[in-house]
Amino acid sequence: MDVKVFRTFLELAKVRHFGKAAENLYITQAAVSARIKQLESYFDTQLFIRDRNNIKLTSAGERLVGYAEVMVTTLQQAKFELSLESGKALQLTLGGTPNVWDAYLQNCLSLVTDAFEGYGFMAEIMGREALMRSLQERTLDMAFAFDQIKADELNCKKVADVVLCLVSTQKDALDSVFKDKYVYVDWGTKFASEHAERHPKILAPFLRTSTARIALDFILEKGGSAYLPASLVEPFLSSGQLHKVEGVQDWQRPIYLSYRKASTSIEAIRQVEELVKTIDPVTAYSLQQMADLPVDDE
């Protein structure tokens, strides 16, 4: 079965319109219909319910979506690896949660690609569950997260620590900082439980986010506080745009690397593992540059 048929199925399942699917795939509407009929004939079942302009997935269609996504992703990965030029004998895919990229992995990627000249790399942002699924489905070589990703077929090792500081746009103390625009940043499930123990009686956060980029930009514009990486806030502390909250200790969060024990790229993965252990956590380059932007004194 041609992968184009599954890609067409996924696009139609997404937009629920034959014309839009055809436009997005740069094919005719007749070609979309033909591919769906081919797929329905192959599985001997109806995948869509067509009611005028209203298109819905059948229960069989709903179940096929996950399998189709895996097939398309896996075949794309295989095509990419097999088409690498001879000088790039290996391609590695790295994935991480949003905050791992902001606080650590972006800088690691820069240094790793320098050290592994001639290799091809792919970089992905995913949630923890998606990282685990992608490792097991062999579409991801390495996963970085603040929470351990464990399974019998996986290795999971600590590779670094990120230091978090509670900072505010105003000079503040522990007894008052959570009363005005506190932004809760998701630094993992263990962070959530420890946060509840450390600050048990605070008001509900003004904003919750999964990425330090959103939290930083928000408090710089609107005012407020958040737990952010020391490497990120240092230049803002120096410029006076942010202040460490008095009476609050810094907080270390471990970063874990997970990968398949039986990976065909195990030697390269282990080399990357040893390299990243020597890299100090540094905030993404683009975030570092924000500290050099002029401050609006309105």
PDB file of C-alpha atoms in Angstrom:
ATOM      1  CA  MET A   1       0.000   0.000   0.000  1.00  0.00           C
ATOM      2  CA  ASP A   2       1.452   3.388  -1.055  1.00  0.00           C
ATOM      3  CA  VAL A   3       2.196   5.698   1.861  1.00  0.00           C
ATOM      4  CA  LYS A   4       0.498   8.496  -0.120  1.00  0.00           C
ATOM      5  CA  VAL A   5      -2.823   6.748   0.470  1.00  0.00           C
ATOM      6  CA  PHE A   6      -2.359   6.863   4.250  1.00  0.00           C
ATOM      7  CA  ARG A   7      -1.167  10.479   4.084  1.00  0.00           C
ATOM      8  CA  THR A   8      -4.318  11.365   2.160  1.00  0.00           C
ATOM      9  CA  PHE A   9      -6.458   9.536   4.728  1.00  0.00           C
ATOM     10  CA  LEU A  10      -4.836  11.487   7.595  1.00  0.00           C
ATOM     11  CA  GLU A  11      -5.301  14.812   5.830  1.00  0.00           C
ATOM     12  CA  LEU A  12      -8.974  14.123   5.157  1.00  0.00           C
ATOM     13  CA  ALA A  13      -9.459  12.969   8.756  1.00  0.00           C
ATOM     14  CA  LYS A  14      -7.928  16.264   9.854  1.00  0.00           C
ATOM     15  CA  VAL A  15      -9.805  18.758   7.645  1.00  0.00           C
ATOM     16  CA  ARG A  16     -13.017  16.721   7.076  1.00  0.00           C
ATOM     17  CA  HIS A  17     -13.416  18.165   3.572  1.00  0.00           C
ATOM     18  CA  PHE A  18     -12.435  16.544   0.250  1.00  0.00           C
ATOM     19  CA  GLY A  19     -11.770  19.874  -1.444  1.00  0.00           C
ATOM     20  CA  LYS A  20      -9.546  21.201   1.352  1.00  0.00           C
ATOM     21  CA  ALA A  21      -7.674  17.901   1.585  1.00  0.00           C
ATOM     22  CA  ALA A  22      -7.036  17.989  -2.161  1.00  0.00           C
ATOM     23  CA  GLU A  23      -5.825  21.589  -1.960  1.00  0.00           C
ATOM     24  CA  ASN A  24      -3.490  20.882   0.966  1.00  0.00           C
ATOM     25  CA  LEU A  25      -2.026  17.833  -0.784  1.00  0.00           C
ATOM     26  CA  TYR A  26      -1.778  19.532  -4.206  1.00  0.00           C
ATOM     27  CA  ILE A  27      -3.844  16.826  -5.904  1.00  0.00           C
ATOM     28  CA  THR A  28      -7.327  16.706  -7.416  1.00  0.00           C
ATOM     29  CA  GLN A  29     -10.457  15.988  -5.403  1.00  0.00           C
ATOM     30  CA  ALA A  30     -10.997  12.937  -7.583  1.00  0.00           C
ATOM     31  CA  ALA A  31      -7.584  11.635  -6.529  1.00  0.00           C
ATOM     32  CA  VAL A  32      -8.501  12.060  -2.863  1.00  0.00           C
ATOM     33  CA  SER A  33     -11.727  10.080  -3.397  1.00  0.00           C
ATOM     34  CA  ALA A  34      -9.885   7.368  -5.310  1.00  0.00           C
ATOM     35  CA  ARG A  35      -7.280   6.929  -2.587  1.00  0.00           C
ATOM     36  CA  ILE A  36      -9.908   6.711   0.158  1.00  0.00           C
ATOM     37  CA  LYS A  37     -11.843   4.129  -1.875  1.00  0.00           C
ATOM     38  CA  GLN A  38      -8.610   2.183  -2.337  1.00  0.00           C
ATOM     39  CA  LEU A  39      -8.032   2.190   1.410  1.00  0.00           C
ATOM     40  CA  GLU A  40     -11.626   1.192   2.196  1.00  0.00           C
ATOM     41  CA  SER A  41     -11.393  -1.615  -0.332  1.00  0.00           C
ATOM     42  CA  TYR A  42      -8.119  -2.843   1.164  1.00  0.00           C
ATOM     43  CA  PHE A  43      -9.535  -2.980   4.702  1.00  0.00           C
ATOM     44  CA  ASP A  44     -13.005  -3.972   3.495  1.00  0.00           C
ATOM     45  CA  THR A  45     -14.667  -1.387   5.711  1.00  0.00           C
ATOM     46  CA  GLN A  46     -16.070   2.131   5.543  1.00  0.00           C
ATOM     47  CA  LEU A  47     -13.741   4.772   6.965  1.00  0.00           C
ATOM     48  CA  PHE A  48     -15.839   7.925   6.500  1.00  0.00           C
ATOM     49  CA  ILE A  49     -19.525   8.755   6.727  1.00  0.00           C
ATOM     50  CA  ARG A  50     -20.421  11.169   3.951  1.00  0.00           C
ATOM     51  CA  ASP A  51     -23.515  13.284   4.635  1.00  0.00           C
ATOM     52  CA  ARG A  52     -23.595  16.193   2.179  1.00  0.00           C
ATOM     53  CA  ASN A  53     -20.750  18.487   3.301  1.00  0.00           C
ATOM     54  CA  ASN A  54     -20.502  16.818   6.703  1.00  0.00           C
ATOM     55  CA  ILE A  55     -17.743  14.176   6.785  1.00  0.00           C
ATOM     56  CA  LYS A  56     -17.175  12.063   9.885  1.00  0.00           C
ATOM     57  CA  LEU A  57     -14.844   9.204  10.706  1.00  0.00           C
ATOM     58  CA  THR A  58     -16.454   5.850  11.367  1.00  0.00           C
ATOM     59  CA  SER A  59     -15.300   3.863  14.392  1.00  0.00           C
ATOM     60  CA  ALA A  60     -13.007   1.914  12.061  1.00  0.00           C
ATOM     61  CA  GLY A  61     -11.645   5.186  10.698  1.00  0.00           C
ATOM     62  CA  GLU A  62     -10.963   6.431  14.226  1.00  0.00           C
ATOM     63  CA  ARG A  63      -8.986   3.282  14.997  1.00  0.00           C
ATOM     64  CA  LEU A  64      -7.009   3.536  11.758  1.00  0.00           C
ATOM     65  CA  VAL A  65      -5.731   7.072  12.498  1.00  0.00           C
ATOM     66  CA  GLY A  66      -3.118   5.914  15.022  1.00  0.00           C
ATOM     67  CA  TYR A  67      -1.821   3.147  12.775  1.00  0.00           C
ATOM     68  CA  ALA A  68      -1.684   5.478   9.790  1.00  0.00           C
ATOM     69  CA  GLU A  69       0.300   8.073  11.741  1.00  0.00           C
ATOM     70  CA  VAL A  70       2.865   5.447  12.759  1.00  0.00           C
ATOM     71  CA  MET A  71       3.169   4.116   9.198  1.00  0.00           C
ATOM     72  CA  VAL A  72       3.616   7.553   7.634  1.00  0.00           C
ATOM     73  CA  THR A  73       6.139   8.669  10.260  1.00  0.00           C
ATOM     74  CA  THR A  74       8.125   5.432  10.091  1.00  0.00           C
ATOM     75  CA  LEU A  75       8.291   5.430   6.298  1.00  0.00           C
ATOM     76  CA  GLN A  76       9.311   9.097   6.254  1.00  0.00           C
ATOM     77  CA  GLN A  77      12.076   8.293   8.732  1.00  0.00           C
ATOM     78  CA  ALA A  78      13.262   5.345   6.652  1.00  0.00           C
ATOM     79  CA  LYS A  79      13.183   7.391   3.450  1.00  0.00           C
ATOM     80  CA  PHE A  80      15.210  10.150   5.083  1.00  0.00           C
ATOM     81  CA  GLU A  81      17.845   7.765   6.454  1.00  0.00           C
ATOM     82  CA  LEU A  82      18.218   5.854   3.201  1.00  0.00           C
ATOM     83  CA  SER A  83      18.485   9.037   1.163  1.00  0.00           C
ATOM     84  CA  LEU A  84      21.291  10.543   3.245  1.00  0.00           C
ATOM     85  CA  GLU A  85      24.316  11.319   1.160  1.00  0.00           C
ATOM     86  CA  SER A  86      27.288   9.000   1.584  1.00  0.00           C
ATOM     87  CA  GLY A  87      29.092  11.507   3.791  1.00  0.00           C
ATOM     88  CA  LYS A  88      26.250  11.366   6.311  1.00  0.00           C
ATOM     89  CA  ALA A  89      26.228   7.732   7.306  1.00  0.00           C
ATOM     90  CA  LEU A  90      23.928   8.153  10.270  1.00  0.00           C
ATOM     91  CA  GLN A  91      20.873  10.164  11.200  1.00  0.00           C
ATOM     92  CA  LEU A  92      19.793  10.699  14.815  1.00  0.00           C
ATOM     93  CA  THR A  93      16.466  12.008  16.043  1.00  0.00           C
ATOM     94  CA  LEU A  94      16.407  13.900  19.357  1.00  0.00           C
ATOM     95  CA  GLY A  95      13.223  14.777  21.170  1.00  0.00           C
ATOM     96  CA  GLY A  96      12.449  16.724  24.315  1.00  0.00           C
ATOM     97  CA  THR A  97       9.680  18.421  26.217  1.00  0.00           C
ATOM     98  CA  PRO A  98       9.285  22.175  25.561  1.00  0.00           C
ATOM     99  CA  ASN A  99      11.049  23.272  28.742  1.00  0.00           C
ATOM    100  CA  VAL A 100      13.960  20.904  28.213  1.00  0.00           C
ATOM    101  CA  TRP A 101      14.562  22.589  24.863  1.00  0.00           C
ATOM    102  CA  ASP A 102      14.422  26.079  26.390  1.00  0.00           C
ATOM    103  CA  ALA A 103      16.585  25.354  29.409  1.00  0.00           C
ATOM    104  CA  TYR A 104      19.090  22.840  28.092  1.00  0.00           C
ATOM    105  CA  LEU A 105      18.616  20.889  24.885  1.00  0.00           C
ATOM    106  CA  GLN A 106      18.790  23.760  22.370  1.00  0.00           C
ATOM    107  CA  ASN A 107      22.341  24.557  23.441  1.00  0.00           C
ATOM    108  CA  CYS A 108      23.196  20.842  23.555  1.00  0.00           C
ATOM    109  CA  LEU A 109      21.962  20.397  19.990  1.00  0.00           C
ATOM    110  CA  SER A 110      24.274  23.173  18.828  1.00  0.00           C
ATOM    111  CA  LEU A 111      27.309  21.574  20.481  1.00  0.00           C
ATOM    112  CA  VAL A 112      26.397  18.003  19.507  1.00  0.00           C
ATOM    113  CA  THR A 113      25.993  18.875  15.826  1.00  0.00           C
ATOM    114  CA  ASP A 114      29.412  20.560  15.938  1.00  0.00           C
ATOM    115  CA  ALA A 115      31.002  17.473  17.501  1.00  0.00           C
ATOM    116  CA  PHE A 116      29.304  14.995  15.144  1.00  0.00           C
ATOM    117  CA  GLU A 117      30.179  16.562  11.824  1.00  0.00           C
ATOM    118  CA  GLY A 118      28.848  14.540   8.899  1.00  0.00           C
ATOM    119  CA  TYR A 119      25.856  13.210  10.803  1.00  0.00           C
ATOM    120  CA  GLY A 120      22.250  14.104  10.047  1.00  0.00           C
ATOM    121  CA  PHE A 121      19.990  15.224  12.908  1.00  0.00           C
ATOM    122  CA  MET A 122      16.277  15.726  13.468  1.00  0.00           C
ATOM    123  CA  ALA A 123      14.892  17.698  16.436  1.00  0.00           C
ATOM    124  CA  GLU A 124      11.382  17.228  17.841  1.00  0.00           C
ATOM    125  CA  ILE A 125       9.334  18.848  20.636  1.00  0.00           C
ATOM    126  CA  MET A 126       6.890  16.455  22.331  1.00  0.00           C
ATOM    127  CA  GLY A 127       5.104  15.771  25.585  1.00  0.00           C
ATOM    128  CA  ARG A 128       6.426  13.017  27.853  1.00  0.00           C
ATOM    129  CA  GLU A 129       3.882  10.414  26.726  1.00  0.00           C
ATOM    130  CA  ALA A 130       4.565  11.157  23.056  1.00  0.00           C
ATOM    131  CA  LEU A 131       8.308  10.818  23.695  1.00  0.00           C
ATOM    132  CA  MET A 132       7.831   7.383  25.230  1.00  0.00           C
ATOM    133  CA  ARG A 133       5.552   6.257  22.410  1.00  0.00           C
ATOM    134  CA  SER A 134       7.993   7.489  19.765  1.00  0.00           C
ATOM    135  CA  LEU A 135      10.900   5.666  21.425  1.00  0.00           C
ATOM    136  CA  GLN A 136       8.910   2.437  21.479  1.00  0.00           C
ATOM    137  CA  GLU A 137       7.767   2.920  17.891  1.00  0.00           C
ATOM    138  CA  ARG A 138      11.401   3.499  16.844  1.00  0.00           C
ATOM    139  CA  THR A 139      10.711   6.915  15.323  1.00  0.00           C
ATOM    140  CA  LEU A 140      12.858   8.634  17.976  1.00  0.00           C
ATOM    141  CA  ASP A 141      16.424   7.753  19.017  1.00  0.00           C
ATOM    142  CA  MET A 142      16.844   9.876  22.158  1.00  0.00           C
ATOM    143  CA  ALA A 143      14.365  11.549  24.500  1.00  0.00           C
ATOM    144  CA  PHE A 144      15.174  14.244  27.075  1.00  0.00           C
ATOM    145  CA  ALA A 145      12.720  15.058  29.865  1.00  0.00           C
ATOM    146  CA  PHE A 146      12.519  16.287  33.456  1.00  0.00           C
ATOM    147  CA  ASP A 147      10.693  13.078  34.412  1.00  0.00           C
ATOM    148  CA  GLN A 148      12.156   9.621  33.914  1.00  0.00           C
ATOM    149  CA  ILE A 149      10.849   7.674  30.919  1.00  0.00           C
ATOM    150  CA  LYS A 150      11.092   4.053  31.968  1.00  0.00           C
ATOM    151  CA  ALA A 151      10.334   0.777  30.210  1.00  0.00           C
ATOM    152  CA  ASP A 152      12.015  -2.629  30.052  1.00  0.00           C
ATOM    153  CA  GLU A 153      13.435  -1.935  26.601  1.00  0.00           C
ATOM    154  CA  LEU A 154      14.756   1.535  27.487  1.00  0.00           C
ATOM    155  CA  ASN A 155      17.790   2.956  29.255  1.00  0.00           C
ATOM    156  CA  CYS A 156      17.043   6.047  31.348  1.00  0.00           C
ATOM    157  CA  LYS A 157      19.922   8.057  32.802  1.00  0.00           C
ATOM    158  CA  LYS A 158      20.372  11.432  34.460  1.00  0.00           C
ATOM    159  CA  VAL A 159      22.588  13.673  32.324  1.00  0.00           C
ATOM    160  CA  ALA A 160      22.303  17.142  33.900  1.00  0.00           C
ATOM    161  CA  ASP A 161      20.699  19.395  36.480  1.00  0.00           C
ATOM    162  CA  VAL A 162      18.897  22.668  35.776  1.00  0.00           C
ATOM    163  CA  VAL A 163      18.822  25.215  38.591  1.00  0.00           C
ATOM    164  CA  LEU A 164      15.505  27.055  38.930  1.00  0.00           C
ATOM    165  CA  CYS A 165      15.149  30.426  40.640  1.00  0.00           C
ATOM    166  CA  LEU A 166      11.959  32.132  41.777  1.00  0.00           C
ATOM    167  CA  VAL A 167      12.162  35.575  40.178  1.00  0.00           C
ATOM    168  CA  SER A 168       9.861  38.567  40.037  1.00  0.00           C
ATOM    169  CA  THR A 169       9.685  41.816  38.123  1.00  0.00           C
ATOM    170  CA  GLN A 170       9.411  43.562  41.500  1.00  0.00           C
ATOM    171  CA  LYS A 171      11.552  43.257  44.609  1.00  0.00           C
ATOM    172  CA  ASP A 172       9.458  40.799  46.549  1.00  0.00           C
ATOM    173  CA  ALA A 173       9.474  38.269  49.386  1.00  0.00           C
ATOM    174  CA  LEU A 174       8.021  34.802  49.863  1.00  0.00           C
ATOM    175  CA  ASP A 175       4.986  35.954  51.838  1.00  0.00           C
ATOM    176  CA  SER A 176       3.737  38.229  49.064  1.00  0.00           C
ATOM    177  CA  VAL A 177       5.140  37.077  45.713  1.00  0.00           C
ATOM    178  CA  PHE A 178       2.323  34.625  44.920  1.00  0.00           C
ATOM    179  CA  LYS A 179      -0.406  37.228  45.376  1.00  0.00           C
ATOM    180  CA  ASP A 180       0.128  38.999  42.045  1.00  0.00           C
ATOM    181  CA  LYS A 181       0.505  37.338  38.613  1.00  0.00           C
ATOM    182  CA  TYR A 182       2.401  34.198  39.617  1.00  0.00           C
ATOM    183  CA  VAL A 183       3.086  32.099  36.496  1.00  0.00           C
ATOM    184  CA  TYR A 184       3.315  28.367  37.148  1.00  0.00           C
ATOM    185  CA  VAL A 185       5.748  26.707  34.744  1.00  0.00           C
ATOM    186  CA  ASP A 186       5.540  22.945  34.282  1.00  0.00           C
ATOM    187  CA  TRP A 187       8.929  21.494  35.164  1.00  0.00           C
ATOM    188  CA  GLY A 188       7.658  17.900  35.385  1.00  0.00           C
ATOM    189  CA  THR A 189       5.389  15.801  37.570  1.00  0.00           C
ATOM    190  CA  LYS A 190       7.854  15.570  40.453  1.00  0.00           C
ATOM    191  CA  PHE A 191       8.190  19.344  40.396  1.00  0.00           C
ATOM    192  CA  ALA A 192       4.400  19.612  40.724  1.00  0.00           C
ATOM    193  CA  SER A 193       4.302  17.492  43.892  1.00  0.00           C
ATOM    194  CA  GLU A 194       7.322  19.212  45.437  1.00  0.00           C
ATOM    195  CA  HIS A 195       5.868  22.614  44.521  1.00  0.00           C
ATOM    196  CA  ALA A 196       2.697  21.734  46.456  1.00  0.00           C
ATOM    197  CA  GLU A 197       4.802  20.775  49.475  1.00  0.00           C
ATOM    198  CA  ARG A 198       7.034  23.843  49.263  1.00  0.00           C
ATOM    199  CA  HIS A 199       4.164  26.323  48.734  1.00  0.00           C
ATOM    200  CA  PRO A 200       1.065  24.611  50.186  1.00  0.00           C
ATOM    201  CA  LYS A 201      -1.262  27.552  50.770  1.00  0.00           C
ATOM    202  CA  ILE A 202      -0.746  29.846  47.814  1.00  0.00           C
ATOM    203  CA  LEU A 203      -3.494  31.174  45.552  1.00  0.00           C
ATOM    204  CA  ALA A 204      -4.169  29.544  42.195  1.00  0.00           C
ATOM    205  CA  PRO A 205      -1.558  30.665  39.625  1.00  0.00           C
ATOM    206  CA  PHE A 206      -2.489  33.615  37.410  1.00  0.00           C
ATOM    207  CA  LEU A 207      -1.188  31.635  34.416  1.00  0.00           C
ATOM    208  CA  ARG A 208      -0.005  28.070  33.779  1.00  0.00           C
ATOM    209  CA  THR A 209       2.320  27.198  30.922  1.00  0.00           C
ATOM    210  CA  SER A 210       4.507  24.342  29.691  1.00  0.00           C
ATOM    211  CA  THR A 211       7.287  26.575  28.421  1.00  0.00           C
ATOM    212  CA  ALA A 212       9.695  29.046  29.971  1.00  0.00           C
ATOM    213  CA  ARG A 213       9.496  31.211  26.838  1.00  0.00           C
ATOM    214  CA  ILE A 214       5.845  32.040  27.490  1.00  0.00           C
ATOM    215  CA  ALA A 215       6.442  32.659  31.197  1.00  0.00           C
ATOM    216  CA  LEU A 216       9.439  34.924  30.644  1.00  0.00           C
ATOM    217  CA  ASP A 217       7.808  37.005  27.946  1.00  0.00           C
ATOM    218  CA  PHE A 218       4.606  37.337  29.968  1.00  0.00           C
ATOM    219  CA  ILE A 219       6.169  38.562  33.208  1.00  0.00           C
ATOM    220  CA  LEU A 220       8.530  40.939  31.409  1.00  0.00           C
ATOM    221  CA  GLU A 221       5.537  42.513  29.671  1.00  0.00           C
ATOM    222  CA  LYS A 222       2.841  42.288  32.347  1.00  0.00           C
ATOM    223  CA  GLY A 223       4.807  41.909  35.567  1.00  0.00           C
ATOM    224  CA  GLY A 224       4.728  38.894  37.855  1.00  0.00           C
ATOM    225  CA  SER A 225       6.876  35.995  38.999  1.00  0.00           C
ATOM    226  CA  ALA A 226       7.878  32.479  37.950  1.00  0.00           C
ATOM    227  CA  TYR A 227      10.387  29.701  38.567  1.00  0.00           C
ATOM    228  CA  LEU A 228      12.873  30.037  35.690  1.00  0.00           C
ATOM    229  CA  PRO A 229      16.353  28.607  34.927  1.00  0.00           C
ATOM    230  CA  ALA A 230      19.279  30.427  36.524  1.00  0.00           C
ATOM    231  CA  SER A 231      21.064  30.507  33.163  1.00  0.00           C
ATOM    232  CA  LEU A 232      18.068  32.321  31.688  1.00  0.00           C
ATOM    233  CA  VAL A 233      17.448  34.903  34.419  1.00  0.00           C
ATOM    234  CA  GLU A 234      21.069  35.844  35.149  1.00  0.00           C
ATOM    235  CA  PRO A 235      21.329  38.612  32.508  1.00  0.00           C
ATOM    236  CA  PHE A 236      17.870  39.939  33.441  1.00  0.00           C
ATOM    237  CA  LEU A 237      18.921  40.066  37.095  1.00  0.00           C
ATOM    238  CA  SER A 238      22.033  41.989  36.113  1.00  0.00           C
ATOM    239  CA  SER A 239      19.989  44.485  34.098  1.00  0.00           C
ATOM    240  CA  GLY A 240      17.451  44.953  36.897  1.00  0.00           C
ATOM    241  CA  GLN A 241      14.545  43.652  34.811  1.00  0.00           C
ATOM    242  CA  LEU A 242      14.113  40.730  37.219  1.00  0.00           C
ATOM    243  CA  HIS A 243      14.793  40.203  40.921  1.00  0.00           C
ATOM    244  CA  LYS A 244      15.320  37.025  42.935  1.00  0.00           C
ATOM    245  CA  VAL A 245      12.624  36.579  45.543  1.00  0.00           C
ATOM    246  CA  GLU A 246      13.992  36.840  49.070  1.00  0.00           C
ATOM    247  CA  GLY A 247      13.765  33.809  51.311  1.00  0.00           C
ATOM    248  CA  VAL A 248      13.422  31.225  48.497  1.00  0.00           C
ATOM    249  CA  GLN A 249      16.152  28.671  47.845  1.00  0.00           C
ATOM    250  CA  ASP A 250      17.151  27.698  44.324  1.00  0.00           C
ATOM    251  CA  TRP A 251      15.682  24.443  43.072  1.00  0.00           C
ATOM    252  CA  GLN A 252      17.564  21.749  41.150  1.00  0.00           C
ATOM    253  CA  ARG A 253      15.680  19.748  38.536  1.00  0.00           C
ATOM    254  CA  PRO A 254      17.360  16.681  36.962  1.00  0.00           C
ATOM    255  CA  ILE A 255      17.227  16.057  33.217  1.00  0.00           C
ATOM    256  CA  TYR A 256      16.999  12.456  32.037  1.00  0.00           C
ATOM    257  CA  LEU A 257      17.998  10.882  28.739  1.00  0.00           C
ATOM    258  CA  SER A 258      16.120   7.785  27.551  1.00  0.00           C
ATOM    259  CA  TYR A 259      16.878   5.575  24.557  1.00  0.00           C
ATOM    260  CA  ARG A 260      16.274   2.025  23.333  1.00  0.00           C
ATOM    261  CA  LYS A 261      18.766  -0.549  24.621  1.00  0.00           C
ATOM    262  CA  ALA A 262      18.685  -2.375  21.280  1.00  0.00           C
ATOM    263  CA  SER A 263      18.879   0.707  19.059  1.00  0.00           C
ATOM    264  CA  THR A 264      20.783   0.246  15.805  1.00  0.00           C
ATOM    265  CA  SER A 265      22.440   3.600  16.573  1.00  0.00           C
ATOM    266  CA  ILE A 266      23.497   2.636  20.109  1.00  0.00           C
ATOM    267  CA  GLU A 267      27.172   3.557  19.717  1.00  0.00           C
ATOM    268  CA  ALA A 268      26.398   7.049  18.444  1.00  0.00           C
ATOM    269  CA  ILE A 269      23.752   7.509  21.151  1.00  0.00           C
ATOM    270  CA  ARG A 270      26.260   6.593  23.861  1.00  0.00           C
ATOM    271  CA  GLN A 271      28.744   9.076  22.427  1.00  0.00           C
ATOM    272  CA  VAL A 272      26.058  11.774  22.546  1.00  0.00           C
ATOM    273  CA  GLU A 273      25.217  10.727  26.116  1.00  0.00           C
ATOM    274  CA  GLU A 274      28.818  11.155  27.268  1.00  0.00           C
ATOM    275  CA  LEU A 275      29.089  14.496  25.481  1.00  0.00           C
ATOM    276  CA  VAL A 276      25.911  16.016  26.935  1.00  0.00           C
ATOM    277  CA  LYS A 277      27.013  15.074  30.451  1.00  0.00           C
ATOM    278  CA  THR A 278      29.920  17.509  30.053  1.00  0.00           C
ATOM    279  CA  ILE A 279      27.732  20.407  28.867  1.00  0.00           C
ATOM    280  CA  ASP A 280      26.587  22.921  31.452  1.00  0.00           C
ATOM    281  CA  PRO A 281      22.883  23.771  31.120  1.00  0.00           C
ATOM    282  CA  VAL A 282      22.633  27.001  29.156  1.00  0.00           C
ATOM    283  CA  THR A 283      19.413  28.627  28.037  1.00  0.00           C
ATOM    284  CA  ALA A 284      18.509  28.653  24.349  1.00  0.00           C
ATOM    285  CA  TYR A 285      20.470  31.260  22.379  1.00  0.00           C
ATOM    286  CA  SER A 286      17.361  33.185  21.311  1.00  0.00           C
ATOM    287  CA  LEU A 287      16.264  33.531  24.943  1.00  0.00           C
ATOM    288  CA  GLN A 288      19.694  34.779  25.980  1.00  0.00           C
ATOM    289  CA  GLN A 289      19.410  37.555  23.412  1.00  0.00           C
ATOM    290  CA  MET A 290      16.160  38.819  24.959  1.00  0.00           C
ATOM    291  CA  ALA A 291      18.148  40.210  27.871  1.00  0.00           C
ATOM    292  CA  ASP A 292      19.889  42.601  25.462  1.00  0.00           C
ATOM    293  CA  LEU A 293      16.641  44.091  24.191  1.00  0.00           C
ATOM    294  CA  PRO A 294      15.873  47.654  25.349  1.00  0.00           C
ATOM    295  CA  VAL A 295      13.507  47.965  28.290  1.00  0.00           C
ATOM    296  CA  ASP A 296      10.183  49.814  27.744  1.00  0.00           C
ATOM    297  CA  ASP A 297      10.075  52.493  30.437  1.00  0.00           C
ATOM    298  CA  GLU A 298       6.432  53.478  29.892  1.00  0.00           C
TER     299      GLU A 298
END
